[in-house]
Every structure is written in C-alpha cells, then in structure tokens.
Coordinates of C-alpha atoms and ligand atoms in Angstrom, one line a residue:
M1084 CA -74.1 -274.6 83.8
T1085 CA -71.8 -272.7 86.2
M1086 CA -70.2 -270.4 85.7
P1087 CA -69.3 -267.7 88.4
L1088 CA -69.6 -264.5 89.3
G1089 CA -67.0 -262.0 88.8
S1090 CA -64.4 -260.1 86.5
P1091 CA -65.4 -258.4 84.0
A1092 CA -62.8 -259.4 81.8
R1093 CA -64.1 -263.3 81.4
V1094 CA -67.1 -261.7 80.1
P1095 CA -67.8 -263.2 76.5
H1096 CA -68.3 -259.3 74.2
G1097 CA -71.8 -258.3 73.3
T1098 CA -72.5 -260.6 76.0
K1099 CA -74.3 -259.0 79.2
V1100 CA -74.7 -260.9 82.8
C1101 CA -77.5 -262.1 83.9
P1102 CA -78.4 -263.3 87.4
S1103 CA -79.6 -266.7 87.4
P1104 CA -82.6 -268.1 89.0
R1105 CA -81.5 -271.5 89.5
K1106 CA -80.1 -272.4 93.2
N1107 CA -75.9 -273.1 92.4
A1108 CA -75.9 -271.9 88.7
I1109 CA -74.2 -269.0 89.7
L1110 CA -74.8 -266.6 87.0
H1111 CA -76.1 -267.0 82.6
F1112 CA -74.8 -265.1 79.5
C1113 CA -78.2 -263.5 77.6
D1114 CA -76.4 -262.5 74.7
T1115 CA -77.9 -259.2 74.1
A1116 CA -78.4 -259.2 69.9
R1117 CA -79.9 -262.2 69.6
S1118 CA -81.6 -262.3 73.1
A1119 CA -84.9 -263.8 72.6
E1120 CA -84.1 -266.3 69.6
S1121 CA -81.3 -267.6 71.0
E1122 CA -82.3 -268.0 74.7
I1123 CA -82.7 -271.6 74.7
I1124 CA -84.9 -273.3 77.1
T1125 CA -84.6 -277.2 77.3
A1126 CA -85.4 -279.4 80.2
G1127 CA -86.0 -276.4 82.8
M1128 CA -82.5 -274.6 81.6
H1129 CA -82.6 -271.5 80.1
Q1130 CA -78.6 -270.9 79.9
H1131 CA -75.7 -272.5 77.0
P1132 CA -73.0 -274.2 79.1
V1133 CA -69.3 -273.1 79.2
I1134 CA -68.1 -276.2 78.6
I1135 CA -69.0 -278.5 75.6
Q1136 CA -67.9 -282.0 76.2
G1137 CA -67.7 -282.8 72.7
G1138 CA -69.3 -285.8 71.4
M1139 CA -67.1 -288.7 70.4
G1140 CA -67.7 -291.1 67.7
A1141 CA -68.6 -294.3 68.2
G1142 CA -69.4 -294.2 71.0
V1143 CA -66.8 -293.4 73.2
S1144 CA -68.6 -290.5 74.8
S1145 CA -71.8 -292.9 75.6
W1146 CA -74.6 -291.9 77.5
R1147 CA -72.2 -292.3 80.7
L1148 CA -69.6 -290.2 79.9
A1149 CA -72.2 -287.4 79.2
Q1150 CA -74.6 -288.4 82.2
A1151 CA -71.1 -287.4 84.6
V1152 CA -70.5 -284.3 82.6
S1153 CA -74.2 -282.8 82.1
R1154 CA -74.8 -283.8 86.3
L1155 CA -71.7 -281.4 86.8
G1156 CA -73.2 -278.7 85.0
Q1157 CA -71.5 -278.6 82.2
L1158 CA -72.9 -280.2 79.0
G1159 CA -72.4 -283.7 78.4
V1160 CA -73.4 -285.1 74.6
V1161 CA -73.5 -288.4 73.6
S1162 CA -72.2 -289.5 70.0
G1163 CA -75.1 -289.7 67.7
T1164 CA -72.8 -292.3 65.1
A1165 CA -74.1 -296.0 64.6
L1166 CA -75.6 -295.6 68.1
D1167 CA -78.1 -298.2 66.2
Q1168 CA -75.3 -301.1 65.4
I1169 CA -73.9 -299.8 69.2
L1170 CA -76.8 -300.7 71.0
I1171 CA -77.9 -304.2 69.3
R1172 CA -73.9 -305.1 70.2
R1173 CA -74.7 -304.3 74.0
L1174 CA -77.6 -306.6 73.6
Q1175 CA -75.2 -309.4 72.5
D1176 CA -72.8 -308.7 75.3
G1177 CA -75.4 -309.5 77.8
D1178 CA -76.2 -305.7 78.8
P1179 CA -74.3 -306.0 81.4
G1180 CA -75.8 -303.4 84.6
G1181 CA -79.3 -303.7 82.4
H1182 CA -78.7 -300.2 80.9
M1183 CA -79.9 -300.9 77.7
R1184 CA -82.9 -302.7 79.5
R1185 CA -83.6 -299.9 81.3
G1186 CA -83.3 -297.5 78.7
L1187 CA -86.6 -299.6 75.8
A1188 CA -88.2 -300.1 78.9
A1189 CA -89.1 -296.5 78.8
F1190 CA -89.5 -296.2 75.6
P1191 CA -92.3 -294.9 73.6
F1192 CA -93.6 -298.3 71.6
P1193 CA -93.0 -300.9 73.5
S1194 CA -93.8 -303.5 70.7
I1195 CA -90.3 -302.6 69.0
A1196 CA -88.8 -302.3 72.2
E1197 CA -89.7 -305.4 72.5
R1198 CA -88.9 -306.7 68.9
I1199 CA -85.6 -305.4 69.9
L1200 CA -84.9 -307.5 72.8
S1201 CA -86.3 -310.9 71.2
A1202 CA -84.2 -310.4 68.2
Y1203 CA -80.6 -308.4 70.5
F1204 CA -80.6 -309.2 73.6
I1205 CA -78.3 -312.7 75.0
P1206 CA -78.5 -313.1 78.4
G1207 CA -75.0 -313.6 79.5
G1208 CA -74.0 -312.6 76.7
K1209 CA -72.6 -314.1 73.0
A1210 CA -69.9 -316.9 73.1
A1211 CA -66.6 -315.0 72.8
T1212 CA -65.8 -316.2 69.3
A1213 CA -69.2 -315.3 67.9
P1214 CA -69.1 -313.1 65.5
Y1215 CA -72.3 -310.3 66.5
L1216 CA -75.5 -310.3 64.2
H1217 CA -75.7 -308.1 60.9
T1218 CA -78.6 -305.6 60.7
P1219 CA -79.8 -304.9 57.2
S1220 CA -77.7 -302.0 55.3
H1221 CA -79.0 -298.5 56.0
S1222 CA -80.3 -297.6 52.3
R1223 CA -82.7 -294.6 51.3
H1224 CA -86.0 -296.6 51.5
E1225 CA -84.9 -298.0 55.0
P1226 CA -86.5 -301.4 56.2
R1227 CA -88.9 -300.7 58.9
E1228 CA -87.0 -302.4 61.3
L1229 CA -83.7 -300.6 60.6
V1230 CA -86.4 -297.5 61.2
E1231 CA -86.9 -298.6 64.8
L1232 CA -84.1 -299.6 65.8
C1233 CA -82.4 -296.0 65.2
I1234 CA -85.1 -294.3 66.9
A1235 CA -85.1 -296.5 70.0
A1236 CA -80.8 -296.1 70.1
N1237 CA -80.8 -292.7 70.3
F1238 CA -83.6 -292.5 72.6
V1239 CA -82.2 -295.0 74.7
E1240 CA -78.7 -293.2 74.9
V1241 CA -80.6 -289.9 75.5
F1242 CA -82.6 -291.7 78.5
L1243 CA -80.2 -292.8 80.1
A1244 CA -77.6 -289.6 79.9
R1245 CA -80.5 -287.7 81.2
D1246 CA -81.3 -290.1 83.8
G1247 CA -80.6 -288.7 87.7
H1248 CA -80.5 -285.0 87.1
A1249 CA -82.5 -281.7 85.4
N1250 CA -79.6 -281.0 83.1
P1251 CA -79.2 -280.0 79.6
V1252 CA -77.5 -283.5 77.4
G1253 CA -76.7 -282.4 73.8
I1254 CA -76.5 -285.1 70.5
N1255 CA -73.5 -284.9 67.8
Y1256 CA -74.1 -286.1 64.4
L1257 CA -71.7 -286.2 61.2
E1258 CA -73.7 -285.3 58.2
K1259 CA -72.0 -287.0 56.2
V1260 CA -73.5 -290.3 57.8
Q1261 CA -76.6 -289.1 56.8
L1262 CA -79.3 -292.5 56.5
P1263 CA -79.4 -292.4 59.2
H1264 CA -80.7 -289.2 60.6
L1265 CA -83.9 -288.9 60.8
P1266 CA -85.2 -291.3 62.5
S1267 CA -82.0 -291.1 65.0
L1268 CA -82.7 -287.2 66.0
Y1269 CA -86.6 -288.5 66.3
G1270 CA -85.3 -291.2 68.8
A1271 CA -83.0 -288.2 70.5
M1272 CA -86.1 -285.9 71.1
L1273 CA -88.4 -288.1 72.1
A1274 CA -86.1 -288.3 75.0
G1275 CA -86.2 -285.0 75.1
V1276 CA -82.4 -284.1 74.4
G1277 CA -81.5 -280.6 75.3
Y1278 CA -78.6 -279.8 72.1
V1279 CA -78.3 -281.6 68.9
L1280 CA -74.6 -280.8 67.1
M1281 CA -73.7 -281.7 63.7
G1282 CA -70.7 -281.2 61.9
A1283 CA -68.5 -283.2 58.6
G1284 CA -70.2 -282.1 56.3
I1285 CA -73.0 -278.7 56.2
P1286 CA -75.9 -278.8 58.5
L1287 CA -78.1 -276.4 56.5
H1288 CA -81.3 -278.7 56.7
I1289 CA -81.1 -280.1 59.9
P1290 CA -83.3 -276.9 61.5
G1291 CA -85.7 -277.4 59.7
V1292 CA -85.8 -281.1 60.4
L1293 CA -86.0 -280.2 64.2
D1294 CA -88.6 -277.8 63.8
R1295 CA -90.8 -280.0 62.3
L1296 CA -90.1 -283.6 64.3
T1297 CA -90.8 -281.3 67.3
Q1298 CA -94.4 -281.0 66.2
H1299 CA -94.3 -284.6 64.9
L1300 CA -94.5 -283.6 61.4
P1301 CA -93.0 -285.8 58.6
A1302 CA -89.7 -284.8 57.5
E1303 CA -87.7 -284.5 54.1
Y1304 CA -83.3 -284.7 54.1
P1305 CA -81.5 -284.1 50.9
L1306 CA -78.9 -286.6 50.6
H1307 CA -75.9 -286.2 48.7
I1308 CA -76.1 -288.6 45.7
T1309 CA -72.4 -288.7 43.8
G1310 CA -73.3 -288.3 39.8
A1311 CA -77.5 -287.4 40.4
R1312 CA -79.1 -286.1 37.9
E1313 CA -81.5 -283.2 37.3
G1314 CA -85.1 -284.6 38.9
D1315 CA -83.9 -287.6 40.4
D1316 CA -85.3 -287.8 44.1
T1317 CA -82.6 -288.2 46.1
L1318 CA -84.9 -286.7 50.1
L1319 CA -85.0 -289.1 52.4
H1320 CA -88.4 -289.3 54.1
F1321 CA -89.5 -289.8 57.3
D1322 CA -93.0 -289.3 59.0
P1323 CA -93.6 -289.7 63.0
R1324 CA -96.9 -290.4 62.7
D1325 CA -95.8 -293.8 60.9
Y1326 CA -94.9 -294.9 64.4
W1327 CA -97.7 -293.1 66.5
Q1328 CA -101.2 -294.7 64.5
N1329 CA -101.6 -298.3 65.0
S1330 CA -99.6 -298.3 68.2
A1331 CA -100.8 -299.5 72.0
A1332 CA -98.3 -296.7 72.8
A1333 CA -100.1 -293.4 74.3
D1334 CA -100.2 -290.2 72.7
P1335 CA -96.9 -288.4 71.3
P1336 CA -95.6 -286.4 73.8
P1337 CA -95.1 -282.4 73.7
L1338 CA -91.0 -281.7 72.2
H1339 CA -88.7 -279.2 73.0
R1340 CA -87.2 -278.2 70.3
P1341 CA -83.7 -278.8 70.7
A1342 CA -80.7 -276.0 70.7
F1343 CA -78.8 -276.5 67.1
L1344 CA -75.3 -275.8 67.1
A1345 CA -73.0 -276.1 63.9
I1346 CA -69.3 -277.6 63.5
V1347 CA -67.6 -275.2 61.7
S1348 CA -64.0 -274.1 60.7
S1349 CA -64.0 -271.2 59.6
S1350 CA -66.0 -268.2 59.3
T1351 CA -67.0 -268.9 56.0
L1352 CA -68.4 -271.7 56.9
A1353 CA -70.3 -270.1 59.8
T1354 CA -71.6 -267.3 58.5
T1355 CA -73.4 -269.8 55.5
M1356 CA -74.3 -272.0 58.3
L1357 CA -76.2 -268.9 60.0
R1358 CA -77.3 -267.6 56.7
R1359 CA -78.2 -269.8 54.9
A1360 CA -79.5 -272.8 56.9
N1361 CA -83.7 -273.4 56.8
G1362 CA -83.8 -273.1 60.6
R1363 CA -82.7 -271.7 63.3
V1364 CA -78.9 -272.0 64.5
D1365 CA -78.6 -271.0 67.9
G1366 CA -74.7 -271.7 67.9
L1367 CA -71.4 -272.6 66.4
V1368 CA -68.8 -274.9 67.7
I1369 CA -65.5 -273.3 65.5
E1370 CA -63.1 -276.7 65.7
A1371 CA -59.3 -276.1 64.5
R1372 CA -57.7 -278.7 63.2
T1373 CA -55.7 -279.9 66.2
A1374 CA -58.5 -281.3 67.3
G1375 CA -59.6 -285.4 67.8
G1376 CA -61.4 -287.5 65.3
H1377 CA -61.8 -285.6 61.9
N1378 CA -60.1 -282.6 61.1
A1379 CA -61.3 -279.3 57.9
P1380 CA -58.8 -280.7 54.9
P1381 CA -56.5 -277.5 54.1
R1382 CA -57.5 -274.9 51.7
G1383 CA -56.4 -274.5 48.3
K1384 CA -54.1 -278.0 46.8
L1385 CA -52.8 -280.9 49.5
Q1386 CA -49.6 -280.7 50.1
L1387 CA -48.1 -283.1 52.4
T1388 CA -44.8 -282.8 55.4
A1389 CA -41.8 -285.7 55.2
Q1390 CA -43.7 -287.6 57.3
G1391 CA -46.8 -287.7 55.3
E1392 CA -49.8 -285.3 57.1
P1393 CA -51.4 -282.6 55.4
I1394 CA -49.9 -278.5 55.9
Y1395 CA -52.2 -276.2 56.5
G1396 CA -51.6 -272.2 56.5
E1397 CA -52.3 -268.9 56.6
R1398 CA -55.9 -269.1 54.5
D1399 CA -56.5 -271.6 57.0
A1400 CA -56.2 -269.2 60.7
I1401 CA -59.6 -268.9 61.5
D1402 CA -60.8 -265.3 61.7
F1403 CA -62.0 -264.5 64.8
S1404 CA -63.5 -261.0 64.7
R1405 CA -65.4 -262.4 62.2
I1406 CA -67.0 -264.9 63.5
R1407 CA -67.5 -262.6 66.7
E1408 CA -69.3 -259.9 64.8
L1409 CA -71.7 -262.7 63.0
G1410 CA -73.6 -262.6 67.0
A1411 CA -74.1 -266.0 67.9
P1412 CA -73.1 -267.9 71.2
F1413 CA -69.9 -269.6 69.7
W1414 CA -67.5 -272.1 71.1
L1415 CA -64.0 -273.0 70.2
A1416 CA -63.1 -276.6 70.2
G1417 CA -58.8 -278.3 69.0
G1418 CA -56.5 -278.1 71.8
Y1419 CA -58.7 -275.9 74.3
G1420 CA -58.6 -278.0 77.5
S1421 CA -56.8 -276.1 79.3
P1422 CA -57.7 -273.3 81.8
S1423 CA -55.4 -271.2 79.7
K1424 CA -57.2 -272.3 76.7
L1425 CA -60.7 -271.6 78.5
Q1426 CA -59.5 -268.1 79.1
E1427 CA -58.4 -266.9 75.3
A1428 CA -61.3 -268.3 74.5
L1429 CA -63.3 -266.3 77.2
A1430 CA -61.4 -263.3 76.0
L1431 CA -62.0 -263.7 72.4
G1432 CA -65.8 -263.3 72.6
A1433 CA -66.4 -267.3 73.2
T1434 CA -69.2 -268.6 75.4
G1435 CA -67.1 -270.8 76.1
V1436 CA -64.8 -273.7 74.8
Q1437 CA -65.0 -277.6 73.4
V1438 CA -62.9 -280.4 74.5
G1439 CA -62.9 -284.0 73.5
T1440 CA -59.3 -285.6 73.8
A1441 CA -59.5 -284.7 77.8
F1442 CA -62.3 -286.6 77.9
A1443 CA -61.9 -289.4 75.8
F1444 CA -59.6 -291.1 78.3
T1445 CA -61.7 -290.7 81.5
R1446 CA -62.7 -293.6 83.1
E1447 CA -66.4 -293.1 82.3
S1448 CA -65.4 -292.1 78.9
A1449 CA -66.6 -295.6 76.8
L1450 CA -63.0 -296.5 74.6
R1451 CA -61.7 -299.8 76.0
D1452 CA -60.2 -299.9 79.2
D1453 CA -56.0 -301.4 77.8
L1454 CA -56.4 -298.4 75.0
K1455 CA -56.6 -295.6 77.6
Q1456 CA -54.1 -296.8 80.0
A1457 CA -51.7 -297.4 77.1
L1458 CA -51.8 -294.2 75.7
I1459 CA -52.0 -292.0 79.2
E1460 CA -49.4 -293.8 79.9
K1461 CA -47.6 -292.6 77.0
A1462 CA -48.5 -289.0 78.0
R1463 CA -47.5 -289.3 81.0
S1464 CA -43.8 -290.6 79.6
G1465 CA -43.7 -288.6 76.9
E1466 CA -44.7 -290.2 74.1
A1467 CA -47.5 -289.6 73.1
R1468 CA -47.9 -289.3 69.5
V1469 CA -51.0 -288.4 67.0
F1470 CA -50.5 -288.5 63.2
T1471 CA -52.7 -286.6 61.3
D1472 CA -53.7 -289.3 58.7
P1473 CA -54.6 -287.4 54.8
L1474 CA -56.4 -291.1 53.6
A1475 CA -56.9 -292.9 56.6
S1476 CA -61.2 -291.7 56.8
P1477 CA -63.4 -293.3 54.3
A1478 CA -65.2 -289.9 54.3
G1479 CA -62.0 -287.8 52.5
F1480 CA -61.0 -285.7 55.3
P1481 CA -58.0 -285.8 57.3
F1482 CA -58.2 -288.2 60.6
K1483 CA -55.7 -287.8 63.9
V1484 CA -54.7 -291.1 64.6
A1485 CA -52.9 -292.0 67.9
Q1486 CA -50.2 -294.5 67.4
L1487 CA -50.5 -296.7 69.8
E1488 CA -48.8 -300.5 69.1
G1489 CA -51.2 -303.0 68.3
T1490 CA -53.8 -301.2 66.7
A1491 CA -54.5 -300.2 62.9
S1492 CA -52.5 -297.4 63.6
D1493 CA -49.2 -300.0 63.1
A1494 CA -48.7 -300.7 58.6
A1495 CA -48.3 -304.6 59.9
V1496 CA -51.7 -304.8 61.5
C1497 CA -53.8 -302.7 58.7
A1498 CA -51.7 -305.5 55.9
A1499 CA -53.3 -308.1 58.1
R1500 CA -56.4 -306.8 57.8
P1501 CA -58.0 -308.6 55.1
R1502 CA -60.0 -305.2 53.4
I1503 CA -63.8 -305.8 54.6
C1504 CA -66.6 -303.6 54.3
D1505 CA -69.4 -304.4 56.6
L1506 CA -70.8 -301.8 58.5
G1507 CA -70.6 -298.8 55.4
F1508 CA -71.4 -295.4 58.2
L1509 CA -68.7 -293.5 55.9
S1510 CA -69.6 -295.2 52.7
E1511 CA -70.7 -293.0 49.4
L1512 CA -73.8 -293.2 47.9
V1513 CA -73.6 -293.5 44.7
R1514 CA -75.6 -293.4 41.5
D1515 CA -75.5 -296.2 39.4
D1516 CA -76.2 -295.6 35.0
D1517 CA -79.4 -297.1 35.9
G1518 CA -80.7 -294.0 38.2
S1519 CA -80.3 -296.6 40.9
I1520 CA -78.1 -295.8 44.3
V1521 CA -75.5 -298.0 45.1
R1522 CA -73.0 -297.3 48.1
R1523 CA -69.7 -297.6 48.1
C1524 CA -66.5 -297.2 50.4
P1525 CA -62.8 -297.0 49.6
A1526 CA -61.9 -299.4 52.4
E1527 CA -63.9 -302.1 50.9
P1528 CA -62.1 -304.3 48.6
L1529 CA -60.4 -302.9 45.8
S1530 CA -62.4 -305.3 43.1
L1531 CA -65.7 -304.1 44.5
Y1532 CA -65.3 -300.2 44.6
L1533 CA -64.0 -300.2 40.8
S1534 CA -67.4 -302.3 40.1
K1535 CA -69.0 -299.2 40.8
G1536 CA -67.2 -296.5 39.1
G1537 CA -64.3 -295.5 42.1
R1538 CA -61.2 -295.1 40.9
A1539 CA -58.5 -296.9 42.1
E1540 CA -56.4 -293.8 43.5
D1541 CA -58.6 -293.4 46.5
T1542 CA -58.5 -296.2 47.3
A1543 CA -54.8 -296.1 48.7
G1544 CA -54.0 -296.0 52.8
R1545 CA -57.9 -295.7 53.5
K1546 CA -58.9 -297.7 56.6
C1547 CA -62.2 -299.0 57.9
L1548 CA -62.8 -296.7 60.4
C1549 CA -66.1 -298.5 61.1
N1550 CA -64.7 -301.9 62.3
A1551 CA -62.1 -300.1 64.2
L1552 CA -64.6 -298.0 65.7
M1553 CA -66.7 -300.2 66.8
A1554 CA -63.4 -302.4 68.5
N1555 CA -62.6 -299.3 70.4
I1556 CA -65.2 -299.1 72.3
G1557 CA -64.9 -303.0 73.2
H1558 CA -67.1 -304.4 70.1
P1559 CA -65.4 -305.8 67.6
Q1560 CA -66.1 -308.3 65.0
I1561 CA -64.8 -311.3 64.8
R1562 CA -64.5 -313.3 61.9
G1563 CA -64.3 -317.2 61.3
G1564 CA -64.0 -317.4 65.0
S1565 CA -60.7 -315.9 65.4
H1566 CA -60.0 -312.7 63.3
V1567 CA -61.0 -309.8 65.7
E1568 CA -61.1 -306.7 63.9
P1569 CA -58.6 -304.0 65.4
P1570 CA -58.9 -300.9 67.2
L1571 CA -57.4 -297.6 65.8
V1572 CA -58.1 -294.6 68.7
T1573 CA -58.3 -291.1 67.7
A1574 CA -57.5 -288.5 69.6
G1575 CA -56.1 -284.2 69.4
D1576 CA -52.8 -283.0 69.6
D1577 CA -53.6 -282.4 72.9
L1578 CA -53.4 -285.9 73.7
T1579 CA -49.5 -285.4 75.4
E1580 CA -50.9 -283.0 77.7
I1581 CA -53.4 -285.6 79.6
A1582 CA -51.6 -286.6 82.7
R1583 CA -52.2 -283.2 83.8
F1584 CA -55.6 -285.0 85.2
L1585 CA -54.4 -287.8 87.1
P1586 CA -54.6 -286.5 90.9
E1587 CA -51.6 -287.5 92.6
G1588 CA -50.7 -291.0 92.6
A1589 CA -53.3 -292.1 90.4
T1590 CA -53.4 -293.9 87.3
T1591 CA -56.8 -292.6 85.9
Y1592 CA -59.4 -289.7 86.3
T1593 CA -62.3 -288.7 85.6
A1594 CA -64.9 -285.9 84.1
A1595 CA -65.0 -284.4 86.9
D1596 CA -60.8 -284.2 87.4
V1597 CA -61.3 -282.6 83.3
L1598 CA -63.7 -280.3 84.6
S1599 CA -62.3 -278.8 88.2
A1600 CA -59.3 -278.0 86.0
L1601 CA -60.6 -276.2 84.0
L1602 CA -62.9 -273.7 85.7
A1603 CA -59.6 -273.4 88.0
G1604 CA -58.3 -271.2 85.5
V1605 CA -61.7 -269.4 86.2
T1606 CA -61.5 -266.4 89.1
P1607 CA -63.3 -267.2 91.7
E1608 CA -63.3 -270.6 91.0
P1609 CA -66.8 -272.0 90.3
Q1610 CA -67.9 -275.0 92.7
L1611 CA -69.3 -277.7 90.3
A1612 CA -72.8 -278.3 91.3
A1613 CA -73.4 -281.9 91.3
R1614 CA -77.1 -281.8 90.9
Ligands
LIG2167 C1 -62.0 -289.6 70.5 C2 -62.6 -288.5 69.7 C3 -63.7 -289.1 68.9 C4 -64.7 -287.9 68.2 N1 -65.3 -288.5 67.5 C5 -66.0 -286.8 66.9 C6 -67.6 -287.2 66.4 O1 -67.5 -288.2 65.7 N2 -68.0 -286.4 65.6 C7 -67.5 -285.2 66.2 O2 -68.1 -283.7 65.1 N3 -66.8 -284.5 66.8 C8 -65.8 -285.3 67.2 N4 -64.6 -285.8 67.7 C9 -64.0 -284.3 68.1 C10 -64.7 -283.8 69.2 O3 -65.7 -283.4 69.8 C11 -63.9 -282.0 69.8 O4 -64.4 -281.3 68.6 C12 -62.8 -282.3 69.9 O5 -61.9 -282.9 70.9 C13 -62.1 -280.8 70.4 O6 -61.0 -280.7 70.7 P1 -59.8 -281.9 71.2 O7 -59.6 -282.5 70.8 O8 -58.7 -281.0 71.2 O9 -60.1 -281.9 72.6 C14 -64.0 -286.3 68.4 C15 -62.7 -286.3 69.1 C16 -61.9 -287.7 69.7 C17 -60.8 -287.2 70.5

C-alpha cells in the first residue's frame, strides 16, 4: 500500500501514523483502538490499503487485474464467484498463454491437477460452435470431483494474481453462493490469499471458518435452506485432511489467516458483523446503492420510480458516525472512484475506498473488449446509462445494469432467450416435503420452478445472470451449435464518469491510470511503487 506522509487532515480518526519499515511504502496506519487485534500480517505486509479494487464477478476482476493493482501497492481482489466453471472454460478454450496450466503446475495436489487437465484441457481450444462441458451441480453433498475443482480453481486464481510481486491479494465471494464456500476458501488460502471479502448476505460464520482452515482443520458452514425445519441437518462439511491423506503431496504448508472484511450497506449490519461473527472481523467495506453489481434493497415496502427503479429514502442513508464509532478500519464503496470522493472518505474516518466500476473497464479486466469499448464510448459521448433493476437478479437484490444494445439489457434480446438454468450459482436451496434439498431459480423454466413450490409472481423480470456473466467474460454457453448466450453488463452509477481515466488521445485505460488518477488527490502525490 502506498500512502504518503503529509497533511494530518487526511489521517483517519482514531488512527495514528506509523513510519513504514518498507522502502517505498511511505507510511502505514495503525488503528489505536484495535492495534494488536487488527494488525494484518499477510504475505509480509502489515498495513491496510487505501484503495481496494473491488471484487467483480464473475471473472471480471480476474487474476490479471488483481495482479496489476496489487503490484502497484493497493489491494487487487479476484472474484471468487464461479471460479470452478471459469477455470474449466478457460481450459476448454485452449488456455491461451498457458496461465491455467502454470497455476495448476504449482497446485499442491498434482494428481488433482492432472485429472482436471485430462478432463477439460483442449489443446488449441474447442470448436467455436461446440458447447462447454458441464460439471455436476453443486449440492450439500458435493461430488468429490467438484470439491477438487473448487480448491484448484481458487488456488490458481490467487496464485496467478500473486505471481511476480510480494504484495497482498484479496478474494471476494458472495455469501449467498454458499455451496462452494469451504473448498473455495481453502484453495485460496493454500495460494496465500491475504484478504477475504464477502457481501451479498451476512457472513457471520466465515471468520471462524478461516480460523479452522488456517490450521487445516475440518470446517462447517450453515446453509440457508428455505423451509428448513428444526432438526434438519443444514451444515456443509469440509475436511482438508481428506485431501492430504493418501495423496502424493508434501505435508500441509503453514498458512496465514487472511484478513476478513465484511461488505455491508448499513451501520446496523456493520454492528451485527462486529458483535456476532464467530471470529475476528478485520474491517468493513460500507457499500452504497450507487455501486456496481448487486445493491442492498431499500428498507420497508419496495416502491419504484416511474422508470421502475427502487426508491431509497432517508432510512437508507448510511450513518457514518456510528460506523466510525465501531472502531474497525472501514472503506467506503459506491461512487468513490474519484480523487475528491477519496478525500471525502478519508475525512469521514475511512481507511480508504473500494472501487469497482472504474476498474471494470481497464485493459486488465476480463470483461469482453467489445463491451468495454462500447461502454467507454457511451461514457465519452455522454450516453452511458445504468438502470437499477429490482427484478433481474435471481438473488432477489436490486442489480445495476449498464444499458447496451445487443446485451440482455435489451428487452428483445431477453425475449429471444429460452429460459434455461444450467449453471445455478444463484439458485435457492429449498426443503422438499420428503426432507431432501432441491435447488430452484426464478429464472429457470416456469413449470419447473412451480413444480418446486415456487410462486409465478417471483419469476417476472428475472434474468439468467449466471449465463450472462459467463458471456460477459467471453465464455458464453452455446446451444444447438448456434444459440449463443447474450451478455448483461453490470456497472455502478459512476459508469458515466469513466472516460476521465483515458489518457489524452487514448481509447483505453489501465489499472495504473485509475490508481494514479485517484491518488493524485492525496497530497503530496504518492509515488506508486511497482514492486
Ligand atoms: C462489474 C462489477 C461486478 C461486481 N461484482 C461484485 C461481486 O461479485 N461481489 C461483490 O461483493 N461486489 C461486486 N461488485 C461491487 C464492487 O466490488 C464494488 O464494491 C463497487 O463496484 C464499488 O462501487 P463503484 O462501482 O461505484 O466503484 C461489482 C461491481 C462491478 C462494477
């Protein structure tokens, strides 16, 4: 992290400035209230970043983007969502550049890496009209093959993001996508992830899981199952020893416990996380409703504008003084991608900001180049529009949608898509009458959804985000040799502002352009240190 010595006005309330022992990292903050507890010792660093490049699923904040940001001394965060599917699609596309194979070669379980390669790697890539192979669906009792894939895919993404520098890298998960949590976290930890960030739910049980997995001990995670009855077993189980025993791998390596940052949208949730989590919460990302991706819904009964966007009121305003009083390091997110907003956040007592939208359109992000280009062009010409869609996401949260012809933001494109649910990351777990657990998604075929006890009114306006998100990063499912899944880009309200990162005369920009623009507001201007 880089943060210059300078004006006391920039120093977050409740912190003291400590000279950094590291060359180029000019200072770090030590939180006076929680110093011993909150000091982070990850991958040789014990300071928090000022800028967190927010995790962007699925695959948008890939290892390449996170590596670029972390190399420059801020926190790069890979998205951990659906990495199992992303790894196998990259392999089926021939693994251009050989990066997936490089990551798998470093994976501590060579036999698992070999199994994955022989099942999915296609030298030269699959035929353009061929569909991607499917894996079994995630379930409470995961097939071993899928657990192995999750461990490996999360390892590879973090390993690649950390490659070539010594700075920490984070990983982001959606709490709501629960089934892959345990093996995913373990894979990321085996690769030395420095921070775990989680929102879209209340991740009270993640800190305790991190404590257990750091010691390679079995971990459990309570699933949210609609209709579960008292006495039902709703726990997920994962035992790392199952993978070390009887394997040709060396002994389990000592692991660092990653810092855990909870992503929340209110001081009430922030308090809940700090008071009720089953282990240490190292900080909070406070995300406003202007942020890209999923947003918290308004409190109370949902009311919509004439255009159909949720109306937020005074009760939804974030109480910064209450958050500051909690004493934990915090970062502000949602419209903080400018030097003045960074200054504002620091003045409010934040350690820094989390920024997504500005990074989603950098050269290093994995968003398809044509989508990036079209939306940068719209921003440049003043035509960029973001719609907060209260219905699109099967997760049930409002979802920000960048308006772009040819994508599923377009009603005609949506209408032409047959309803199919074959990825199911966002599906809901429901208890069936016989006690078994079924998965249902309000974007799946209507009759199927109804047959699982779903209500027709819950299906209106839902979109298959899982397939769209794979299409966004260039791995669309193809059916019948010709139907290609359409993309659906999410971006925050700041989409309208991204052209400011373009260097003079350029039509693209990089993560370094974003970081130097943001930090230019911090005086004296810090020198970004490429390490
Ligand atoms: C393309 C995109 C995808 C995102 N996906 C996720 C995600 O998977 N998980 C998450 O916690 N936040 C996600 N976010 C939110 C960002 O991590 C970040 O908090 C947010 O973008 C900050 O606000 P800003 O968009 O105004 O910069 C996403 C944002 C964007 C733009």
